Coordinates of C-alpha atoms and ligand atoms in Angstrom, one line a residue:
X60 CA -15.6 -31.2 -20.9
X61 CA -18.0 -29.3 -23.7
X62 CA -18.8 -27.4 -21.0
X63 CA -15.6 -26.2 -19.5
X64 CA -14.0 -25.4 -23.5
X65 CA -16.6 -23.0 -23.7
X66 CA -16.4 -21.3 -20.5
X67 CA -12.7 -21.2 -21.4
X68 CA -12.7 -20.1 -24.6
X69 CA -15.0 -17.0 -23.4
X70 CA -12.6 -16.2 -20.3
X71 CA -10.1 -16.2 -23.1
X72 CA -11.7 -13.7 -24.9
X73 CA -13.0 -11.4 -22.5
X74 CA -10.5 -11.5 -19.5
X75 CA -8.5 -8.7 -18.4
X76 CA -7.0 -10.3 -15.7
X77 CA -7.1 -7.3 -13.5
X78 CA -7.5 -6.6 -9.9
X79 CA -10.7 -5.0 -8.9
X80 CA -9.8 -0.9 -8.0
X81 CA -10.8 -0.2 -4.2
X82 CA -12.8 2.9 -3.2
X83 CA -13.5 3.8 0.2
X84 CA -16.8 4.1 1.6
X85 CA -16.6 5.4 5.0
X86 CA -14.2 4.1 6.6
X87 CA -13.2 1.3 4.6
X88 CA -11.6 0.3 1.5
X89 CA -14.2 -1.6 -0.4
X90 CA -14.3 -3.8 -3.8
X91 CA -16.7 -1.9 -5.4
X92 CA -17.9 -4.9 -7.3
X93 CA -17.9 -7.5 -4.4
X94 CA -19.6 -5.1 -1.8
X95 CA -16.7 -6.8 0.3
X96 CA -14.5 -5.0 2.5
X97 CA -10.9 -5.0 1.5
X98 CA -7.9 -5.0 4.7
X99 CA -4.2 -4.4 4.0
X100 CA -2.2 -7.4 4.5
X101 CA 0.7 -5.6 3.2
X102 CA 4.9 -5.4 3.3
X103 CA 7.2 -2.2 2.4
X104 CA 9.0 -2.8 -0.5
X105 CA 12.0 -0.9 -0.7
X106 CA 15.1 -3.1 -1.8
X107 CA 18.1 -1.5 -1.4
X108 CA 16.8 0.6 1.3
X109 CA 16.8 4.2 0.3
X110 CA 19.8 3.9 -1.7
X111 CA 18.6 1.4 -3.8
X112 CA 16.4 4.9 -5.6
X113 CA 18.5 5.6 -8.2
X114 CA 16.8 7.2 -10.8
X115 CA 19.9 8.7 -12.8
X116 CA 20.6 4.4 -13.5
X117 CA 17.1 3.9 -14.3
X118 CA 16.1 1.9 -10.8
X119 CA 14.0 2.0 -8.4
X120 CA 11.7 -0.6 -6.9
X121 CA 9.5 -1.3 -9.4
X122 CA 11.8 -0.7 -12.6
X123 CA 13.3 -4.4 -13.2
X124 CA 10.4 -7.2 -14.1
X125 CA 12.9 -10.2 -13.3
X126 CA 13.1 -8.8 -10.0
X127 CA 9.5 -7.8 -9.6
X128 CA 8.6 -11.7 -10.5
X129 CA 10.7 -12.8 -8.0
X130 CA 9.0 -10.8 -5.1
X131 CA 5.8 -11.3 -6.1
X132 CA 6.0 -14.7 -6.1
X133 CA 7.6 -14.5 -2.4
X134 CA 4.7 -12.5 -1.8
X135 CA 2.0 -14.1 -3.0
X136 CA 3.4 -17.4 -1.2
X137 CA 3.5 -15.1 2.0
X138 CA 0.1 -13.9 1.7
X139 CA 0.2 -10.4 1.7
X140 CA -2.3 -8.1 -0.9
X141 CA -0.2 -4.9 -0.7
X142 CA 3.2 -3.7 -1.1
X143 CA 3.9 0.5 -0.5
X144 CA 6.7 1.6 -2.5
X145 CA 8.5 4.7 -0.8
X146 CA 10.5 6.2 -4.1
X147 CA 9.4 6.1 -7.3
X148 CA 10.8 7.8 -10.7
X149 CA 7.6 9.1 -12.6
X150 CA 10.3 8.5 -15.7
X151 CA 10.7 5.2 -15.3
X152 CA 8.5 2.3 -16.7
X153 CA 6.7 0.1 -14.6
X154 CA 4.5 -1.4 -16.6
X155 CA 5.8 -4.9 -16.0
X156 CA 6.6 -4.8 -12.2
X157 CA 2.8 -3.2 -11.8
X158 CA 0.6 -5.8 -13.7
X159 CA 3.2 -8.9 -12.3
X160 CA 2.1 -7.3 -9.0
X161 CA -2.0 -7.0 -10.5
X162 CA -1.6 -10.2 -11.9
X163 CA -1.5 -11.9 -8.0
X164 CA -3.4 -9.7 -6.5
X165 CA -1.3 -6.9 -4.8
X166 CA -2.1 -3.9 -5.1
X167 CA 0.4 -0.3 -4.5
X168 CA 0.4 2.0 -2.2
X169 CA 2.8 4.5 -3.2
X170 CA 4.3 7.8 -2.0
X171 CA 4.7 10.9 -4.4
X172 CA 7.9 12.2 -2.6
X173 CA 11.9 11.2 -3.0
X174 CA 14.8 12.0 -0.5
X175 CA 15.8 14.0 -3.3
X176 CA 15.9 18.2 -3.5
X177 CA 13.0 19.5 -4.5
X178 CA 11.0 16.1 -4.4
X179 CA 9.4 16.5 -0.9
X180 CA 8.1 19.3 1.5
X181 CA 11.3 20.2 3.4
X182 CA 10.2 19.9 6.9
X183 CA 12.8 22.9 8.1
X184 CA 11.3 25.2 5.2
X185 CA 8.3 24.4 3.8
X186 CA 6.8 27.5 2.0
X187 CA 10.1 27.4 -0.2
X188 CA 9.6 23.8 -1.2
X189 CA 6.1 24.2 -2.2
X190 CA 7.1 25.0 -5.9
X191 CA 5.1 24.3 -9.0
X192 CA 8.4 22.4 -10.0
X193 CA 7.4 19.9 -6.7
X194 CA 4.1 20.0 -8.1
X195 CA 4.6 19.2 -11.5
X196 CA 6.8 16.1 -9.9
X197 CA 4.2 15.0 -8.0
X198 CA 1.4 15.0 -10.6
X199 CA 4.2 13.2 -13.1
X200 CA 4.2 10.2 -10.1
X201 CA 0.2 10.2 -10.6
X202 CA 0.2 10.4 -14.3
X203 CA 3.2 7.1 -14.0
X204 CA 0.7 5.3 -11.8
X205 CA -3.1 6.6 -12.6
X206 CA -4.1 3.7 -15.4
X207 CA -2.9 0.4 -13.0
X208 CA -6.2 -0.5 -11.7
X209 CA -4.0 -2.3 -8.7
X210 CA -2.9 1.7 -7.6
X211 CA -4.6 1.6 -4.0
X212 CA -3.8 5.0 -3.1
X213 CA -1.3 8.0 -3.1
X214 CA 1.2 9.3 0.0
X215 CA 1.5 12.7 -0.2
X216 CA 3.1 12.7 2.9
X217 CA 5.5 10.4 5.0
X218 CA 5.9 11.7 8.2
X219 CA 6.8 15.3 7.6
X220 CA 5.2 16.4 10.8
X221 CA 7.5 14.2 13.1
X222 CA 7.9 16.0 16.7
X223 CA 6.5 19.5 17.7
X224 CA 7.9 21.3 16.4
X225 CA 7.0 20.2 12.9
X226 CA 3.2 20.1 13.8
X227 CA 3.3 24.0 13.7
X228 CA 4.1 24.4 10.5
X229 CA 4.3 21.8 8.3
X230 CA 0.3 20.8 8.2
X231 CA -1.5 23.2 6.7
X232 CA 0.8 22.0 3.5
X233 CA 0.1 18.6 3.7
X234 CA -3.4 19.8 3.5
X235 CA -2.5 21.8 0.5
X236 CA -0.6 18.9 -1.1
X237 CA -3.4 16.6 -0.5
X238 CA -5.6 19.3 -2.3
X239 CA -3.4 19.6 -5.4
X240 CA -3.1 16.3 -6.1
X241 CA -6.9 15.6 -5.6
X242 CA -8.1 18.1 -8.0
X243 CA -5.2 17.0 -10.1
X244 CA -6.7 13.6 -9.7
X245 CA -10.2 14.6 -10.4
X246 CA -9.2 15.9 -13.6
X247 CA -7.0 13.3 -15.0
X248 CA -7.8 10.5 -14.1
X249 CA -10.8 8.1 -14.8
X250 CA -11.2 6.3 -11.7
X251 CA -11.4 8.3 -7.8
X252 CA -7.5 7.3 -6.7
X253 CA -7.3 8.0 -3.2
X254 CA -5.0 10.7 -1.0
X255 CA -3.9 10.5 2.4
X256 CA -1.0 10.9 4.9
X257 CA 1.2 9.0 6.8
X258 CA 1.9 9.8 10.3
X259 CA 4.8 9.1 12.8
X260 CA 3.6 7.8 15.9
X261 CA 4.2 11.2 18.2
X262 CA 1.8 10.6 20.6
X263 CA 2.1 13.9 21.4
X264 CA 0.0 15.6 18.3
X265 CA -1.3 12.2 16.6
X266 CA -4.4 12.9 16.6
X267 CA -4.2 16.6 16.2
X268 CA -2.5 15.1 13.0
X269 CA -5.7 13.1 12.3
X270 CA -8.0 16.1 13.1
X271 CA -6.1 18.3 11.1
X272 CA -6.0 16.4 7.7
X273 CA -9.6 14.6 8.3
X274 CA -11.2 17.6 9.2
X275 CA -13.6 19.3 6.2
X276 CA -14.2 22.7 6.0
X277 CA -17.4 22.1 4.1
X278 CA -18.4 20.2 6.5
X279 CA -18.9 17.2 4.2
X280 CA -16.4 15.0 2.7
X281 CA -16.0 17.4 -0.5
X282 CA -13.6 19.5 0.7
X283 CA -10.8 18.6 -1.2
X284 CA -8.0 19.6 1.0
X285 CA -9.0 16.7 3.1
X286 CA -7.2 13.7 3.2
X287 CA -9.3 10.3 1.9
X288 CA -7.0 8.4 4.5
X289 CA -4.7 8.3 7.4
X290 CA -1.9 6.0 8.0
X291 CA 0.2 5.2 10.9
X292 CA 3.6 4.0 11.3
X293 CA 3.7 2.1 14.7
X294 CA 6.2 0.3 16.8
X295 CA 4.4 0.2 19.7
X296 CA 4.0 -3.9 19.8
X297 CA 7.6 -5.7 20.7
X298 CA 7.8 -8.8 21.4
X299 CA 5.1 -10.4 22.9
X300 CA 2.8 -7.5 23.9
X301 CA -0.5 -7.4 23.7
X302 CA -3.6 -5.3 23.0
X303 CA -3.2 -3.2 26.0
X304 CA 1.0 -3.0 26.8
X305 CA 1.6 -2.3 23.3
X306 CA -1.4 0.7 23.5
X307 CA -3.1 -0.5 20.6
X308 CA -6.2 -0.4 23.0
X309 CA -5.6 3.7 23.0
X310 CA -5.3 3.6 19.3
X311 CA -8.9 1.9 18.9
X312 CA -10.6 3.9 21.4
X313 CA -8.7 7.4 19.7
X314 CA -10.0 6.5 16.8
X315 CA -13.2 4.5 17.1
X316 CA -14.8 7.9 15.2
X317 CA -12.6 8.4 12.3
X318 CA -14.2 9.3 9.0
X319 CA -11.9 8.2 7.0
X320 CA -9.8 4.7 6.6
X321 CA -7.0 4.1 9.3
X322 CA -4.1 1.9 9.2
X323 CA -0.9 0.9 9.9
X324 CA 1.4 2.1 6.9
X325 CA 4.5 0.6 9.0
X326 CA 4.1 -1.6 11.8
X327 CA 6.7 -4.7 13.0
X328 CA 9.2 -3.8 15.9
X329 CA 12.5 -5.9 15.4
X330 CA 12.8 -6.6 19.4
X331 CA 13.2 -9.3 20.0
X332 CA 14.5 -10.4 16.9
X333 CA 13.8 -12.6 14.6
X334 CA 10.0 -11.7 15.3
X335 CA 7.2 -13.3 16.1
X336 CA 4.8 -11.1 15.2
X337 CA 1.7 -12.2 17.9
X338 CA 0.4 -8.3 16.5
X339 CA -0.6 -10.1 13.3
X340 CA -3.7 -12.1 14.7
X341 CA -5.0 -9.1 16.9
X342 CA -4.3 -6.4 14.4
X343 CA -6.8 -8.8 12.2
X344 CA -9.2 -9.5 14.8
X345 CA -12.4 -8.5 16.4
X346 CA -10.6 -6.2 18.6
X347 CA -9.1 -3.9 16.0
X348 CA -11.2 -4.5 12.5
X349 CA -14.1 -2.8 13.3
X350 CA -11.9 0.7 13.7
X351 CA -8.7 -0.3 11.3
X352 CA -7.9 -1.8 7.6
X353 CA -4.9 -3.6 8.6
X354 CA -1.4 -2.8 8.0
X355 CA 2.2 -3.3 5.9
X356 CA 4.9 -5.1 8.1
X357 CA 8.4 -3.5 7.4
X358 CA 9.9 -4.1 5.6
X359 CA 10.5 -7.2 3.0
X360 CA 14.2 -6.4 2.3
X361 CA 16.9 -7.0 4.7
X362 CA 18.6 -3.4 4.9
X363 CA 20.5 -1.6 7.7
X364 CA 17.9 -1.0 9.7
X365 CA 17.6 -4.7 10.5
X366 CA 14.1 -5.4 9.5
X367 CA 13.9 -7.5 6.7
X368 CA 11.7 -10.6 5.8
X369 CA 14.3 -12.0 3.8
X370 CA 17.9 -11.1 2.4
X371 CA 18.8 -10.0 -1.5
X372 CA 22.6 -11.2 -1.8
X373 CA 23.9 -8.9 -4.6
X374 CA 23.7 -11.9 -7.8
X375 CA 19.8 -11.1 -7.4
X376 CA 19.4 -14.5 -5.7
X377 CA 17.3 -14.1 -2.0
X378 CA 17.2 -15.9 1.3
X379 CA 14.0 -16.3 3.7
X380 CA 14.8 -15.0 7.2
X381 CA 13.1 -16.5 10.2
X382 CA 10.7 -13.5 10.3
X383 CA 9.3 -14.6 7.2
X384 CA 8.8 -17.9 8.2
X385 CA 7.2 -16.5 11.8
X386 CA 5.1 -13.9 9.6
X387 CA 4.1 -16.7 7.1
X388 CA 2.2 -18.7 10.1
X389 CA 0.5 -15.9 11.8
X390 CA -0.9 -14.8 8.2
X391 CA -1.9 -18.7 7.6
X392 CA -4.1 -19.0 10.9
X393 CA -5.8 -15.7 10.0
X394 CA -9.7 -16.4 8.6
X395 CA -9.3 -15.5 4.9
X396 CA -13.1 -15.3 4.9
X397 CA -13.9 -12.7 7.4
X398 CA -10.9 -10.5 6.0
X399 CA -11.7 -10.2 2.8
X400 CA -15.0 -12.2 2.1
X401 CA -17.5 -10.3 4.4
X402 CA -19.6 -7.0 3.0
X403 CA -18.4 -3.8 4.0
X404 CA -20.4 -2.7 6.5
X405 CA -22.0 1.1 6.2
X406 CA -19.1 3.0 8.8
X407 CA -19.6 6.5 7.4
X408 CA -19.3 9.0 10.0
X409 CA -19.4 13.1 8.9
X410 CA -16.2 14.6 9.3
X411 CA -15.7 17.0 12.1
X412 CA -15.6 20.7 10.5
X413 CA -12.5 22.4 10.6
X414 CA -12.1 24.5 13.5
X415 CA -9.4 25.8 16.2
X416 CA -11.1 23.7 18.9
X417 CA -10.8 20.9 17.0
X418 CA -6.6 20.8 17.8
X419 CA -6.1 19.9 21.6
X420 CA -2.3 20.8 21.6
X421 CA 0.5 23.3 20.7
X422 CA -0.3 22.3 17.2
X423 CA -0.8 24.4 14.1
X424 CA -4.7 25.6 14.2
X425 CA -5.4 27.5 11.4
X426 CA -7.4 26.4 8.3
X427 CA -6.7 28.5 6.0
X428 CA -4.2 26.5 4.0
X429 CA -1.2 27.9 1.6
X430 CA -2.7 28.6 -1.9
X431 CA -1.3 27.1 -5.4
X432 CA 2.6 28.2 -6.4
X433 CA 2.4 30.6 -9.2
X434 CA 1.5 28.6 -12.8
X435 CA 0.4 25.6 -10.6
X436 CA -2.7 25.9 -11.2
X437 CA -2.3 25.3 -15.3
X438 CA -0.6 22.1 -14.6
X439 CA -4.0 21.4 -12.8
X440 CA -6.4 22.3 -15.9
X441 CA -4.1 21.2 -18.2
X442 CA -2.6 18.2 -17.4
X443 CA 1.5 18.2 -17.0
X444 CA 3.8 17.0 -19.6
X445 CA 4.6 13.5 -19.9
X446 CA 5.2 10.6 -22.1
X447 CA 5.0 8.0 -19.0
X448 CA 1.8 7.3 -18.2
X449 CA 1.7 3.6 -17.4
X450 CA -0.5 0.7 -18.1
X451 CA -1.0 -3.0 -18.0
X452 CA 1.1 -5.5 -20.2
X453 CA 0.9 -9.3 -20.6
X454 CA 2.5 -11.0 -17.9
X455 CA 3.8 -13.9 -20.5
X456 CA 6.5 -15.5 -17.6
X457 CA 5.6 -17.1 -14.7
X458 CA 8.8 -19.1 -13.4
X459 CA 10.9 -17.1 -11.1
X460 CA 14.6 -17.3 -12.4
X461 CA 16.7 -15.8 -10.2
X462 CA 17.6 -17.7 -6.8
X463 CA 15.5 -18.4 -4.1
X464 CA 16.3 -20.2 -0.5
X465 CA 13.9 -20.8 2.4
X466 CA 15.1 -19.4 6.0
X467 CA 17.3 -23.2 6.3
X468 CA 18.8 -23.2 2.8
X469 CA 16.6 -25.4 0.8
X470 CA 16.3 -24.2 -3.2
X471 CA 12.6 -23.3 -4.0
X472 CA 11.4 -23.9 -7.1
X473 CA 9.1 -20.6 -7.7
X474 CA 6.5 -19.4 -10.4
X475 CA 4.0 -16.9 -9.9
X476 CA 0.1 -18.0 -9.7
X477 CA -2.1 -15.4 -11.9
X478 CA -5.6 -14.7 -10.1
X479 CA -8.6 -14.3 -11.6
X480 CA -9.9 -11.0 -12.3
X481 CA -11.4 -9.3 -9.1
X482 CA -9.5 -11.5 -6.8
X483 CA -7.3 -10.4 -4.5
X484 CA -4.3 -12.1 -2.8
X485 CA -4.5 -14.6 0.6
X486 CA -2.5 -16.0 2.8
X487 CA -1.9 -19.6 0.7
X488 CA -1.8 -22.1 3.6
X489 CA 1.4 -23.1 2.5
X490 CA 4.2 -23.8 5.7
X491 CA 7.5 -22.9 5.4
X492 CA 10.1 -24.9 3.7
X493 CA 12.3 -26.6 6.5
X494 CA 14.1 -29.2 4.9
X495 CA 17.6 -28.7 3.7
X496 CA 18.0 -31.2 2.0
X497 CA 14.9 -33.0 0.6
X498 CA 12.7 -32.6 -2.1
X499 CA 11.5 -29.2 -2.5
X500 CA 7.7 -29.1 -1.9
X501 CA 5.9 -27.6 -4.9
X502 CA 6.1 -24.0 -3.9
X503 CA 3.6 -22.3 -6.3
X504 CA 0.7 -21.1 -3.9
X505 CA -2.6 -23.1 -4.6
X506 CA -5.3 -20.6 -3.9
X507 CA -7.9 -23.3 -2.8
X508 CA -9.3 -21.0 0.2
X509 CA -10.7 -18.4 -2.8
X510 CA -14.1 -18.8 -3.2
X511 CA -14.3 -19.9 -7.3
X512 CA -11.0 -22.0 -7.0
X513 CA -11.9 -23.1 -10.6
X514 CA -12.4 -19.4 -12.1
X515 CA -8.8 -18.9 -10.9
X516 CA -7.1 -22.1 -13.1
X517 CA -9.1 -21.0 -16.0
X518 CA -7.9 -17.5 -15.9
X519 CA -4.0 -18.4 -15.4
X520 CA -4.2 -20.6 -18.4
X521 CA -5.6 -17.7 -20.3
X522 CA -2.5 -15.4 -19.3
X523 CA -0.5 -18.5 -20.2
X524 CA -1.5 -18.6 -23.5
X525 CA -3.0 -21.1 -25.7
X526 CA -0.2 -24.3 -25.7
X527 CA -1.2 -24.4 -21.9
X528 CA -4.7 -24.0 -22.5
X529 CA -4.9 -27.0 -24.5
X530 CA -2.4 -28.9 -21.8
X531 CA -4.7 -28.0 -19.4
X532 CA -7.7 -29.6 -21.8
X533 CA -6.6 -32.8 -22.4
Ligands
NAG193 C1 7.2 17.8 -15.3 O1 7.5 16.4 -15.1 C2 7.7 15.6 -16.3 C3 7.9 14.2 -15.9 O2 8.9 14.0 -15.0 C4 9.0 16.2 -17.0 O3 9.2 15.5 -18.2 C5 8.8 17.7 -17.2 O4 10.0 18.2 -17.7 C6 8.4 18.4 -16.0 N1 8.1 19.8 -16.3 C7 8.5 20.8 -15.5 C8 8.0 22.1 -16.0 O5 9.2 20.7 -14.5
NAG194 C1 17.3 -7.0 -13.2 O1 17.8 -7.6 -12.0 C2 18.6 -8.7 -12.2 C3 19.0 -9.3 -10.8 O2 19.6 -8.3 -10.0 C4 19.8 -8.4 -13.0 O3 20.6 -9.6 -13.3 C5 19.3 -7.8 -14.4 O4 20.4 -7.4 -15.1 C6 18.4 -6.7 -14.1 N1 17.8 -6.2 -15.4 C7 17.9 -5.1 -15.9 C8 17.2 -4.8 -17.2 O5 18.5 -4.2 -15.3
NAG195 C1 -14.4 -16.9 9.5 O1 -15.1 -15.7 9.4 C2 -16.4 -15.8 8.9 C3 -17.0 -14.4 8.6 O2 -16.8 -13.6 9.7 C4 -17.3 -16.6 10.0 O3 -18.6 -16.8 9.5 C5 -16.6 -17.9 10.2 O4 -17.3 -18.6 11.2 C6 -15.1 -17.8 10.6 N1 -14.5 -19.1 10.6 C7 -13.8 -19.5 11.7 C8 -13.2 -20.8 11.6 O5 -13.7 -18.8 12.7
NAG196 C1 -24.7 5.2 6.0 O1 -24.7 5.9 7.3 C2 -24.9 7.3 7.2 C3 -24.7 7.9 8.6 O2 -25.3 7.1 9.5 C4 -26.2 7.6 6.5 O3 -26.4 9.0 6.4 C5 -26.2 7.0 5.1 O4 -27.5 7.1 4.5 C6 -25.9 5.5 5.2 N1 -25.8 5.0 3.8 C7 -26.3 3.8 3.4 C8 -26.0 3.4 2.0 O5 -27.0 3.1 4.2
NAG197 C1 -17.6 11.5 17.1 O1 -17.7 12.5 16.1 C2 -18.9 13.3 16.3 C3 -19.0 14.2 15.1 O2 -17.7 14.7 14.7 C4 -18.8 14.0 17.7 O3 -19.9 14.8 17.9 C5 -18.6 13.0 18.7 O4 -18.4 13.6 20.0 C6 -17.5 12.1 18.5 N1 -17.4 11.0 19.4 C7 -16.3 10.6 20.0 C8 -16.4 9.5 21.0 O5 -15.2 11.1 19.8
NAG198 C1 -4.9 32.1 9.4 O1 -3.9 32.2 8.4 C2 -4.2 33.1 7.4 C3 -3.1 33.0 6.3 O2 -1.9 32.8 6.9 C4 -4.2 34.5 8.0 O3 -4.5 35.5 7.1 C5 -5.3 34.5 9.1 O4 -5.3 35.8 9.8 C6 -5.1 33.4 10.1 N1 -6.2 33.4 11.0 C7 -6.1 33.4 12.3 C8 -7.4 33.4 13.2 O5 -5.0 33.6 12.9

């Protein structure tokens, strides 16, 4: 008993109760203090779809805590590590959503870009849209995001090459892009936050797209037009496929060289629906984890599109769909231990040099890339203008409040489960709740497949404060 006060009341003192940053080392996003190799086991957050951006009101996904708690505590229940965020308002605080989200161990991948004018590379006319004012929006999205230690990485693009059209014009600027905001990066930031791109599946110039954007013209990875990543957006596996009718096998062997991460920053066809998602346990095994760092299933929110892992009615209260529940059991029979417990393994390759024979189609070819907008380049040395730069607050409530049903209607009873510092979220183990009508099971995840189970108590009683500290002691 002696014995545990003390090592409480030091965790107490000295905890930060913060997830580990990633880097990448070769191909693979690593903790940098484990050694171990970190995979996404991630969702799109976007509620409200696209509309649900709405910066003039003060909203967009990560801007209401309530909210955030209530997601988070779906998600860590689900399993997932990862959310990526499509819109976000560098004016808006997220200091709540963003260390709720850190607190269990989910970390943000986020893009720089809005549907709005003047917020993205316009794909039909790009040289005009490459403004300092873009810029200066972009680095404003960094300087909002730069101090969460859960920020995983930055977008810069979402597929703005999206047919063939678009590949011959549009990637020398998402080189360019990728350039700014690194340097910008570099300059401002204290930790390395990576840069990369996410790509539509078109076959027809995907990996022209990779080549492009992975490509150094140094000839080592210091080039810093290069992207750090690549993402894919795939709907290739319906139903249930497998590794070779969905084509994953073509994906593996395509990009069994890449020198920098790849995943899937979309993946999840809705046919059949609800899902079963049989992609989960191959997309996390042997087949596809030595090439690939997982994937984000799209999308958590039930929108138009028909996609969503569960429904928000408009009181704030949310429903589990069956695709959550499906989801939920593929994630529970994955091995926690060789996703996230193994050291990374040394997977750097040197990136190919830029070069016209590098591009195999009627894709742009040229490496000399579009050079800074006029006055760009003092938001660079200077740092831009803001009075948002985000960082990490107590999370002081636990208990979800607003409503939450499983996929049959049964009331959960919901609180969010704070990690330990350096932890990451898994899959919890926990089944779906079936019954209408009887007792709820206890629904806040136990995360007894962590290695130092008892590290993780301690350091949610610290978060809770001292009342429950001493609950917990006697
Ligand atoms: C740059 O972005 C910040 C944050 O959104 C904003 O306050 C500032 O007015 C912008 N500056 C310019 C020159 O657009
Ligand atoms: C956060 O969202 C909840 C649920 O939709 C809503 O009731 C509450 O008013 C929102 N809070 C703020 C500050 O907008
Ligand atoms: C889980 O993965 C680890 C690391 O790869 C391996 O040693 C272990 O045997 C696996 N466990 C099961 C049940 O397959
Ligand atoms: C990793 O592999 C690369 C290429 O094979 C090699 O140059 C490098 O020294 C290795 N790094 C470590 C830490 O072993
Ligand atoms: C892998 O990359 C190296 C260096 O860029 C290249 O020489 C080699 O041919 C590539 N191998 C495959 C299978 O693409
Ligand atoms: C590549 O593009 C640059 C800038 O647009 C141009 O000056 C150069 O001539 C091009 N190179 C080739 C080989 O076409």
């Amino acid at each position: 008993m002696l014995k545990n006060t003390i090592a409480l009341v030091a965790l107490y003192a000295t905890t930060t109760l913060a997830v580990q940053s990633l880097v990448i080392e070769g191909s693979n996003f690593v903790n940098s203090n484990t050694g171990n190799r970190y995979q996404i086991v991630g969702v799109a957050y976007q509620p409200g779809g696209e509309a649900g951006y709405k910066p003039q009101s003060g909203v967009d996904a990560l801007s209401n805590g309530t909210v955030c708690l209530r997601d988070a505590a779906l998600m860590q229940r689900l399993g997932v590590n990862a959310i990526r965020v499509y819109n976000v308002s560098p004016d808006i605080n997220h200091d709540e959503c963003a260390s709720i989200f850190n607190a269990v161990g989910i970390y943000m991948l986020l893009d720089v870009n809005s549907p709005f004018s003047g917020e993205s590379i316009n794909r039909g006319d790009p040289s005009s849209s490459y403004t300092s004012s873009y810029l200066n929006r972009t680095f404003a999205v960094v300087e909002a995001f730069k101090n969460y230690p859960n920020t995983l990485l930055f977008f810069a693009g979402n597929e703005v090459i999206n047919d063939v059209s678009s590949g011959k014009v549009i990637p020398p600027y998402m080189r360019a892009v990728t350039r700014d905001l690194k340097n910008y990066i570099a300059k401002h930031s204290k930790r390395v936050i990576p840069v990369g791109y996410s790509a539509a599946d078109v076959r027809d110039n995907l990996l022209d797209s990779w080549n492009y954007l992975q490509c150094s013209t140094t000839g080592d990875a210091s080039d810093p037009s290069r992207v750090d990543l690549f993402a894919l957006n795939s709907y290739s596996w319906c139903g249930d496929a497998n590794f070779q009718t969905s084509s994953y096998d073509r994906l593996i062997s395509d990009f069994k060289n890449t020198s920098v991460p790849i995943f899937f920053s979309e993946y999840g066809c809705n046919k059949p629906s609800p899902r079963i998602f049989t992609e989960v346990p191959v997309l996390y095994g042997p087949l596809m984890t030595p090439v690939m760092s997982g994937g984000l299933v799209y999308e958590y929110s039930q929108e138009k599109s028909d996609y969503g892992l569960v429904t928000i009615n408009t009181d704030g209260s949310v429903q589990l769909r069956a695709d959550f529940d499906a989801l939920q059991g593929q994630y529970n029979k994955l091995n926690v231990t060789a996703l996230q417990g193994v050291k990374a393994e040394n997977t750097s390759v040197v990136p190919p040099r830029c070069a016209s024979n590098l591009i195999t189609t009627d894709f742009y070819n040229n490496f000399t890339i579009p050079s800074l907008p006029s006055r760009a380049q003092e938001l660079i040395d200077n740092g831009i203008k803001t009075s948002n730069s985000g960082k990490l607050v107590p999370v002081t409530t636990t208990k979800v409040t607003l409503g939450v049903q499983s996929s049959s209607g049964a009331p959960m009873d919901l609180s969010i489960t704070v990690l330990a510092d350096d932890q990451s979220n898994t899959p919890s183990g926990q089944t779906p709740v079936t019954s209408p009508t009887g007792t709820t099971p206890s629904s806040s995840p136990t995360p007894t497949k962590k290695s130092g189970a008892s590290n993780v108590k301690v350091a949610s009683c610290a978060l809770l404060g001292v009342g429950f500290l001493a609950a917990v002691l006697l």
